[in-house]
Coordinates of N, CA and C and ligand atoms in Angstrom, one line a residue:
M999 N 92.3 -17.6 79.9 CA 91.5 -17.0 78.8 C 92.2 -15.8 78.2
N1000 N 92.4 -15.7 76.8 CA 93.1 -14.6 76.2 C 92.2 -13.4 76.2
K1001 N 92.7 -12.3 76.6 CA 91.9 -11.0 76.5 C 92.2 -10.4 75.2
L1002 N 91.1 -10.1 74.5 CA 91.2 -9.4 73.2 C 91.9 -8.1 73.3
P1003 N 92.8 -7.6 72.3 CA 93.3 -6.3 72.3 C 92.0 -5.3 72.1
S1004 N 92.1 -4.2 72.8 CA 91.0 -3.3 72.4 C 91.5 -2.2 71.4
I1005 N 90.6 -1.7 70.7 CA 90.9 -0.7 69.7 C 89.6 0.2 69.6
V1006 N 89.8 1.5 69.5 CA 88.7 2.5 69.5 C 88.3 2.8 68.1
F1007 N 87.1 2.8 67.7 CA 86.7 3.3 66.5 C 86.1 4.7 66.9
A1008 N 86.7 5.8 66.2 CA 86.2 7.1 66.6 C 85.0 7.6 66.0
T1009 N 83.9 6.8 66.6 CA 82.5 7.2 66.2 C 81.6 6.9 67.3
N1010 N 80.4 7.5 67.1 CA 79.3 7.1 68.1 C 78.0 6.6 67.2
N1011 N 78.4 6.4 65.9 CA 77.3 6.0 64.9 C 77.1 4.6 65.1
E1012 N 75.9 4.1 65.7 CA 75.8 2.8 66.0 C 75.8 1.8 64.8
H1013 N 75.3 2.4 63.7 CA 75.2 1.5 62.5 C 76.6 1.1 62.0
K1014 N 77.5 2.2 62.0 CA 78.8 1.9 61.6 C 79.5 0.9 62.5
L1015 N 79.3 1.2 63.8 CA 79.9 0.3 64.9 C 79.5 -1.1 64.7
H1016 N 78.2 -1.3 64.5 CA 77.7 -2.7 64.3 C 78.4 -3.4 63.1
E1017 N 78.4 -2.6 62.0 CA 79.0 -3.1 60.7 C 80.4 -3.4 60.9
I1018 N 81.2 -2.6 61.5 CA 82.6 -2.9 61.7 C 82.8 -4.1 62.8
R1019 N 82.0 -4.1 63.8 CA 82.2 -5.2 64.7 C 81.9 -6.6 64.1
M1020 N 81.0 -6.6 63.2 CA 80.6 -7.8 62.5 C 81.9 -8.2 61.7
M1021 N 82.4 -7.2 60.9 CA 83.5 -7.5 60.0 C 84.9 -7.9 60.8
I1022 N 85.1 -7.3 61.9 CA 86.4 -7.5 62.7 C 86.3 -8.7 63.5
G1023 N 85.1 -9.1 63.8 CA 84.8 -10.4 64.4 C 85.5 -10.5 65.8
D1024 N 86.3 -11.6 66.1 CA 86.8 -11.7 67.4 C 88.3 -11.4 67.4
R1025 N 88.8 -10.5 66.5 CA 90.2 -10.2 66.4 C 90.5 -9.1 67.4
Y1026 N 89.6 -8.1 67.6 CA 89.7 -6.9 68.4 C 88.4 -6.7 69.2
N1027 N 88.6 -6.2 70.4 CA 87.4 -5.6 71.0 C 87.3 -4.2 70.7
V1028 N 86.3 -3.9 69.8 CA 86.1 -2.5 69.2 C 85.2 -1.7 70.1
L1029 N 85.9 -0.6 70.5 CA 85.1 0.4 71.5 C 84.7 1.6 70.8
S1030 N 83.6 2.2 71.2 CA 83.2 3.4 70.5 C 83.7 4.6 71.4
L1031 N 83.4 5.8 70.9 CA 83.9 7.0 71.7 C 83.1 7.0 73.1
S1032 N 81.9 6.7 73.1 CA 81.2 6.7 74.4 C 81.7 5.6 75.4
D1033 N 82.2 4.5 74.8 CA 82.7 3.4 75.7 C 83.9 4.0 76.4
I1034 N 84.7 4.9 75.8 CA 85.9 5.5 76.6 C 85.6 6.9 77.2
N1035 N 84.2 7.2 77.3 CA 83.9 8.4 77.9 C 84.4 9.6 77.2
C1036 N 84.5 9.5 75.9 CA 84.8 10.7 75.0 C 83.5 11.3 74.5
H1037 N 83.1 12.4 74.9 CA 81.9 13.1 74.5 C 82.3 14.4 73.8
D1038 N 83.6 14.5 73.4 CA 84.1 15.8 72.8 C 83.5 15.9 71.3
D1039 N 83.4 17.1 70.9 CA 83.1 17.4 69.5 C 84.4 17.5 68.7
I1040 N 84.9 16.4 68.2 CA 86.3 16.2 67.6 C 86.3 17.0 66.4
P1041 N 87.3 17.9 66.2 CA 87.5 18.8 65.1 C 87.6 18.0 63.8
E1042 N 86.9 18.4 62.8 CA 87.1 17.8 61.3 C 87.3 18.9 60.5
T1043 N 88.5 19.6 60.7 CA 88.8 20.9 60.0 C 89.7 20.8 58.7
A1044 N 90.1 19.5 58.5 CA 91.2 19.5 57.3 C 90.5 19.6 56.0
S1045 N 91.3 19.7 55.0 CA 90.7 20.0 53.7 C 90.7 18.7 52.8
T1046 N 91.1 17.6 53.4 CA 91.1 16.3 52.7 C 90.5 15.2 53.6
L1047 N 90.0 14.1 53.0 CA 89.4 13.0 53.7 C 90.5 12.4 54.6
E1048 N 91.7 12.2 54.1 CA 92.8 11.7 54.8 C 93.1 12.6 56.1
G1049 N 93.2 13.9 55.8 CA 93.4 14.8 56.9 C 92.5 14.7 58.0
N1050 N 91.2 14.6 57.7 CA 90.1 14.5 58.8 C 90.2 13.2 59.5
A1051 N 90.4 12.1 58.7 CA 90.5 10.8 59.4 C 91.7 10.8 60.4
L1052 N 92.8 11.5 60.1 CA 94.0 11.5 60.8 C 93.7 12.4 62.0
L1053 N 93.1 13.5 61.9 CA 92.8 14.4 62.9 C 92.0 13.7 64.1
K1054 N 91.0 13.0 63.6 CA 90.2 12.3 64.6 C 90.9 11.2 65.4
A1055 N 91.6 10.4 64.5 CA 92.4 9.3 65.2 C 93.5 9.8 66.1
R1056 N 94.2 10.8 65.7 CA 95.3 11.4 66.6 C 94.6 12.1 67.8
Y1057 N 93.5 12.5 67.7 CA 92.9 13.3 68.8 C 92.6 12.2 69.9
V1058 N 92.1 11.1 69.5 CA 91.8 10.0 70.5 C 93.0 9.5 71.1
K1059 N 93.9 9.1 70.2 CA 95.2 8.4 70.6 C 95.9 9.5 71.7
H1060 N 96.0 10.6 71.3 CA 96.8 11.5 72.2 C 96.1 11.9 73.5
K1061 N 94.8 12.1 73.4 CA 94.0 12.5 74.6 C 93.7 11.3 75.5
Y1062 N 93.5 10.2 74.9 CA 92.9 9.0 75.7 C 93.9 7.8 75.7
G1063 N 94.8 7.9 74.8 CA 95.9 6.8 74.9 C 95.6 5.5 74.3
F1064 N 94.4 5.4 73.6 CA 94.0 4.1 73.0 C 94.5 3.9 71.5
D1065 N 94.9 2.8 71.1 CA 95.0 2.5 69.7 C 93.6 2.8 69.1
C1066 N 93.6 3.3 67.8 CA 92.4 3.9 67.4 C 92.3 3.9 65.8
F1067 N 91.2 3.8 65.3 CA 91.0 4.2 63.9 C 89.9 5.1 63.7
A1068 N 89.8 5.9 62.6 CA 88.8 6.9 62.3 C 88.5 6.9 60.9
D1069 N 87.3 7.2 60.4 CA 87.1 7.2 58.9 C 86.4 8.5 58.6
D1070 N 86.6 8.8 57.2 CA 85.9 10.1 56.7 C 85.5 9.6 55.2
T1071 N 84.4 10.0 54.8 CA 83.8 9.6 53.5 C 83.5 10.8 52.7
G1072 N 83.7 10.8 51.3 CA 83.1 11.8 50.6 C 82.7 11.2 49.2
L1073 N 81.9 12.0 48.6 CA 81.4 11.8 47.2 C 82.2 12.6 46.2
E1074 N 83.0 12.1 45.3 CA 83.8 12.8 44.5 C 83.3 12.9 43.1
V1075 N 82.9 14.0 42.5 CA 82.2 14.0 41.2 C 83.3 14.7 40.2
D1076 N 83.6 13.8 39.2 CA 84.8 14.3 38.3 C 84.5 15.7 37.6
S1077 N 83.2 15.8 37.1 CA 82.9 17.1 36.4 C 82.9 18.3 37.3
L1078 N 82.9 18.1 38.7 CA 82.9 19.2 39.6 C 84.2 19.3 40.3
G1079 N 85.3 18.7 39.7 CA 86.6 18.8 40.2 C 86.7 18.1 41.5
G1080 N 85.9 17.1 41.7 CA 86.1 16.2 43.0 C 85.1 16.7 44.1
A1081 N 84.4 17.8 43.8 CA 83.4 18.3 44.8 C 82.2 17.2 44.8
P1082 N 81.4 17.1 45.9 CA 81.6 17.8 47.2 C 82.7 17.2 48.1
G1083 N 83.2 16.0 47.9 CA 84.4 15.5 48.4 C 84.3 15.6 49.9
V1084 N 85.3 16.2 50.5 CA 85.5 16.3 52.0 C 84.2 17.2 52.6
Y1085 N 83.6 18.0 51.8 CA 82.4 18.7 52.3 C 81.2 18.1 52.0
S1086 N 81.1 16.8 51.8 CA 79.9 16.1 51.3 C 78.8 16.2 52.3
A1087 N 79.0 16.3 53.6 CA 77.9 16.4 54.7 C 77.4 17.7 54.7
R1088 N 78.1 18.7 54.3 CA 77.5 20.1 54.4 C 77.7 20.9 53.1
Y1089 N 77.5 20.1 52.0 CA 77.6 20.7 50.7 C 76.6 22.0 50.5
A1090 N 75.4 21.8 51.1 CA 74.4 22.8 50.9 C 74.3 23.8 52.1
G1091 N 75.3 23.6 53.1 CA 75.3 24.4 54.2 C 75.6 23.6 55.5
P1092 N 75.7 24.3 56.6 CA 76.1 23.6 57.8 C 75.0 22.7 58.4
G1093 N 73.8 22.7 57.8 CA 72.8 21.9 58.4 C 72.8 20.4 58.2
H1094 N 73.7 19.9 57.4 CA 73.8 18.5 57.1 C 72.5 17.9 56.7
D1095 N 71.9 18.6 55.7 CA 70.6 18.3 55.2 C 70.8 17.5 53.8
S1096 N 70.5 16.2 53.9 CA 70.7 15.4 52.7 C 70.0 15.7 51.6
E1097 N 68.6 16.1 51.8 CA 67.8 16.4 50.7 C 68.4 17.7 50.0
A1098 N 68.8 18.7 50.8 CA 69.3 19.9 50.2 C 70.6 19.6 49.5
N1099 N 71.4 18.8 50.1 CA 72.7 18.4 49.5 C 72.5 17.8 48.0
M1100 N 71.6 16.8 48.0 CA 71.3 16.1 46.7 C 70.7 17.2 45.7
R1101 N 69.7 17.9 46.1 CA 69.3 19.0 45.2 C 70.3 19.9 44.6
L1102 N 71.2 20.3 45.5 CA 72.2 21.3 45.0 C 73.2 20.5 44.1
L1103 N 73.5 19.3 44.4 CA 74.4 18.5 43.4 C 73.7 18.3 42.1
L1104 N 72.4 18.0 42.0 CA 71.7 17.8 40.8 C 71.6 19.2 40.0
D1105 N 71.3 20.2 40.7 CA 71.3 21.5 40.1 C 72.7 21.9 39.5
N1106 N 73.7 21.7 40.2 CA 75.1 21.9 39.7 C 75.5 21.1 38.6
M1107 N 74.8 20.0 38.3 CA 75.1 19.1 37.3 C 74.0 19.1 36.1
K1108 N 73.2 20.1 36.0 CA 72.2 20.2 35.0 C 72.9 20.3 33.7
G1109 N 72.5 19.4 32.8 CA 73.1 19.6 31.4 C 74.5 19.0 31.3
V1110 N 75.0 18.5 32.4 CA 76.4 17.9 32.4 C 76.4 16.5 31.9
T1111 N 77.1 16.1 30.8 CA 77.1 14.7 30.3 C 78.1 13.8 31.1
D1112 N 79.2 14.3 31.4 CA 80.1 13.4 32.3 C 79.6 13.4 33.7
R1113 N 79.0 12.3 34.0 CA 78.4 12.1 35.4 C 79.2 11.2 36.2
S1114 N 80.4 10.8 35.8 CA 81.2 9.9 36.6 C 81.6 10.5 38.0
A1115 N 81.5 9.5 39.0 CA 81.8 10.0 40.4 C 82.2 8.7 41.2
R1116 N 82.7 8.9 42.4 CA 83.0 7.9 43.2 C 82.7 8.1 44.7
F1117 N 82.4 7.1 45.4 CA 82.4 7.3 47.0 C 83.7 6.8 47.4
R1118 N 84.4 7.6 48.3 CA 85.8 7.2 48.8 C 85.6 7.3 50.3
T1119 N 86.0 6.2 51.0 CA 86.1 6.1 52.5 C 87.5 6.0 52.8
V1120 N 88.1 6.9 53.6 CA 89.5 6.8 54.1 C 89.5 6.5 55.6
I1121 N 90.3 5.5 55.9 CA 90.4 5.1 57.4 C 91.9 5.3 57.7
A1122 N 92.1 6.1 58.8 CA 93.3 6.3 59.5 C 93.4 5.4 60.8
L1123 N 94.4 4.7 60.7 CA 94.8 3.7 61.9 C 96.0 4.1 62.7
L1124 N 95.8 4.2 64.0 CA 97.0 4.6 64.8 C 97.1 3.3 65.8
L1125 N 98.1 2.6 65.5 CA 98.4 1.3 66.3 C 99.8 1.4 66.9
G1126 N 100.0 1.5 68.2 CA 101.3 1.6 68.8 C 101.8 3.0 68.3
D1127 N 103.1 2.9 67.6 CA 103.7 4.1 67.1 C 103.4 4.2 65.6
K1128 N 102.6 3.3 65.1 CA 102.4 3.3 63.6 C 101.1 4.1 63.2
E1129 N 101.3 4.9 62.1 CA 100.1 5.6 61.5 C 100.0 5.0 60.1
V1130 N 98.8 4.5 59.7 CA 98.5 3.8 58.4 C 97.2 4.5 57.9
I1131 N 97.2 4.7 56.6 CA 96.1 5.2 56.0 C 95.6 4.2 54.9
V1132 N 94.3 3.8 54.8 CA 93.9 3.0 53.8 C 92.6 3.6 53.2
D1133 N 92.2 3.2 52.0 CA 90.9 3.7 51.5 C 90.1 2.6 50.8
G1134 N 88.9 3.0 50.5 CA 88.0 2.1 49.7 C 87.2 2.9 48.8
V1135 N 87.0 2.4 47.5 CA 86.4 3.2 46.4 C 85.3 2.4 45.8
V1136 N 84.2 3.0 45.5 CA 83.2 2.5 44.6 C 82.9 3.5 43.5
N1137 N 83.1 3.1 42.3 CA 82.9 4.0 41.1 C 81.5 3.9 40.7
G1138 N 81.1 5.0 40.0 CA 79.7 5.0 39.6 C 79.4 6.3 38.8
E1139 N 78.1 6.5 38.8 CA 77.7 8.0 38.3 C 76.5 8.5 39.0
I1140 N 76.4 9.8 38.7 CA 75.3 10.6 39.4 C 74.1 10.6 38.4
T1141 N 72.9 10.0 38.8 CA 71.8 10.0 38.0 C 71.2 11.4 37.8
T1142 N 70.2 11.5 36.9 CA 69.7 12.9 36.8 C 68.5 13.2 37.7
D1143 N 68.0 12.1 38.3 CA 66.8 12.3 39.3 C 67.1 11.3 40.4
P1144 N 66.7 11.6 41.6 CA 66.8 10.7 42.7 C 65.9 9.4 42.5
S1145 N 66.3 8.3 42.9 CA 65.5 7.1 42.8 C 65.8 6.1 44.0
G1146 N 64.8 5.6 44.6 CA 65.0 4.7 45.8 C 64.8 5.2 47.0
Q1147 N 64.4 4.4 48.0 CA 64.1 4.8 49.3 C 65.1 4.5 50.4
N1148 N 65.9 3.5 50.1 CA 66.8 3.0 51.1 C 68.0 3.8 51.4
G1149 N 68.9 3.4 52.3 CA 70.1 4.1 52.5 C 70.0 5.5 53.2
F1150 N 71.0 6.3 52.8 CA 71.0 7.6 53.4 C 71.8 8.6 52.5
G1151 N 72.0 9.8 52.9 CA 72.9 10.7 52.2 C 72.6 10.8 50.7
Y1152 N 73.5 10.5 49.9 CA 73.4 10.8 48.4 C 73.0 9.4 47.7
D1153 N 72.6 8.4 48.5 CA 72.4 7.1 47.9 C 71.3 7.2 46.7
P1154 N 70.3 8.0 46.8 CA 69.3 8.0 45.6 C 69.8 8.5 44.3
V1155 N 70.9 9.2 44.4 CA 71.5 9.8 43.1 C 72.8 9.1 42.7
F1156 N 73.2 8.0 43.4 CA 74.4 7.3 43.0 C 74.2 6.0 42.5
R1157 N 74.6 5.7 41.2 CA 74.4 4.4 40.7 C 75.9 3.8 40.6
P1158 N 76.1 2.7 41.2 CA 77.5 2.1 41.1 C 77.7 1.5 39.7
A1159 N 78.9 1.6 39.1 CA 79.2 1.1 37.8 C 78.8 -0.4 37.6
G1160 N 78.2 -0.6 36.4 CA 78.1 -2.0 36.1 C 76.6 -2.4 36.5
G1161 N 75.9 -1.6 37.2 CA 74.5 -2.0 37.7 C 73.5 -1.0 37.2
S1162 N 72.2 -1.4 37.4 CA 71.1 -0.5 36.9 C 70.4 0.2 38.1
E1163 N 70.7 -0.1 39.4 CA 70.1 0.5 40.6 C 71.0 1.5 41.2
T1164 N 70.3 2.5 41.8 CA 71.0 3.3 42.8 C 71.3 2.6 44.0
F1165 N 72.2 3.2 44.8 CA 72.4 2.6 46.2 C 71.1 2.6 46.9
A1166 N 70.2 3.6 46.8 CA 69.0 3.6 47.5 C 67.9 2.7 47.0
E1167 N 68.3 2.0 45.8 CA 67.3 1.0 45.3 C 67.8 -0.4 45.7
M1168 N 69.0 -0.4 46.4 CA 69.4 -1.8 46.8 C 69.1 -2.0 48.2
T1169 N 69.0 -3.4 48.7 CA 68.9 -3.7 50.1 C 70.1 -3.3 50.6
D1170 N 70.0 -3.2 52.1 CA 71.3 -2.9 52.9 C 72.4 -3.8 52.5
S1171 N 72.1 -5.1 52.5 CA 73.2 -6.1 52.3 C 73.7 -6.0 50.9
E1172 N 72.9 -5.8 49.9 CA 73.4 -5.6 48.5 C 74.5 -4.4 48.4
K1173 N 74.0 -3.3 49.1 CA 75.0 -2.1 49.2 C 76.2 -2.4 49.9
N1174 N 76.0 -3.0 51.1 CA 77.2 -3.2 52.0 C 78.2 -4.2 51.4
A1175 N 77.8 -5.1 50.5 CA 78.8 -6.0 49.9 C 79.7 -5.4 48.9
I1176 N 79.3 -4.3 48.4 CA 80.1 -3.5 47.4 C 80.6 -2.1 47.9
S1177 N 80.2 -1.7 49.0 CA 80.4 -0.3 49.3 C 81.8 0.2 49.5
H1178 N 81.9 1.5 49.5 CA 83.3 2.1 49.7 C 83.7 1.7 51.1
R1179 N 82.7 1.8 52.1 CA 83.1 1.5 53.5 C 83.6 0.1 53.7
R1180 N 82.9 -0.8 52.9 CA 83.2 -2.2 53.1 C 84.6 -2.4 52.5
R1181 N 84.9 -1.8 51.4 CA 86.3 -1.9 50.8 C 87.3 -1.3 51.7
A1182 N 87.0 -0.2 52.3 CA 88.0 0.5 53.2 C 88.3 -0.5 54.4
V1183 N 87.2 -1.1 55.0 CA 87.4 -2.0 56.1 C 88.2 -3.2 55.7
E1184 N 87.9 -3.7 54.6 CA 88.7 -4.9 54.1 C 90.1 -4.5 54.0
A1185 N 90.5 -3.4 53.5 CA 91.8 -2.8 53.4 C 92.4 -2.7 54.8
L1186 N 91.6 -2.2 55.7 CA 92.1 -2.2 57.2 C 92.4 -3.5 57.8
L1187 N 91.5 -4.5 57.6 CA 91.7 -5.8 58.0 C 93.0 -6.4 57.4
N1188 N 93.2 -6.2 56.2 CA 94.4 -6.8 55.5 C 95.6 -6.2 56.2
K1189 N 95.6 -4.8 56.4 CA 96.6 -4.1 57.1 C 96.9 -4.6 58.5
L1190 N 95.9 -4.7 59.3 CA 96.0 -5.3 60.7 C 96.6 -6.6 60.7
A1191 N 96.3 -7.4 59.6 CA 96.9 -8.8 59.6 C 98.4 -8.8 59.4
T1192 N 98.9 -7.7 58.9 CA 100.4 -7.6 58.6 C 101.1 -6.9 59.7
L1193 N 100.5 -6.2 60.6 CA 101.1 -5.4 61.6 C 101.5 -6.2 62.9
Ligands
LIG1785 P1 80.9 10.4 57.0 O1 82.4 10.7 56.8 O2 80.7 8.9 57.0 O3 80.2 11.0 58.0 O4 80.3 10.8 55.6 C1 80.3 12.2 55.3 C2 79.0 12.4 54.3 O5 79.2 11.8 53.0 C3 77.7 11.9 54.8 O6 77.1 13.0 55.6 C4 76.9 11.7 53.5 O7 76.4 12.9 53.0 C5 77.9 11.2 52.6 N1 78.0 9.7 52.6 C6 78.9 8.9 53.3 N2 78.6 7.6 53.1 C7 77.5 7.5 52.3 C8 76.8 6.5 51.7 O8 77.1 5.3 51.9 N3 75.7 6.9 51.0 C9 75.4 8.1 50.7 N4 76.1 9.1 51.2 C10 77.2 8.9 52.0

């Protein structure tokens, strides 16, 4: 029987793990951080999404020796010069409070007519001696008020281009079919197929 190669996804977020395992299927045995007994608070101190994804993947590869990939996501708003970007989780402070983050974003955009924005997920992959970066983007705009109950984070104020609903008004499967994370994972799978 062929043993699947193992690869670590540097997360303990069960939702992300499940999503990735479904997409990667039987090509790799995807391990979480707790599967490899890593309970460290991995630093995310870089000033870019790429930098943070690389920091996390390199930490696991160097300390634990596993092939590994890690992600980082940000909401980039054009009229705010790309903010909150890499600071999306802690835009309103270190508490990672989604409600406060959304309120601050809407306050900072009061009266702003250019509301274009994008979610961007970066994945850093360390496989053998190779380091590869891929990303996935969904373009859209920031609404003037929150709408919808589903999802998390900034979903109630982000409306993907070409649609009339915010991410929070979509079902999980509608969002996951077009999301930045889905697109980044597809780019990762394409890359894995060529390595
Ligand atoms: P992470 O890198 O996946 O932890 O994402 C960083 C932050 O970006 C999260 O804490 C959320 O505030 C925001 N974020 C990431 N993905 C999404 C999404 O799909 N919808 C809404 N907000 C998101």
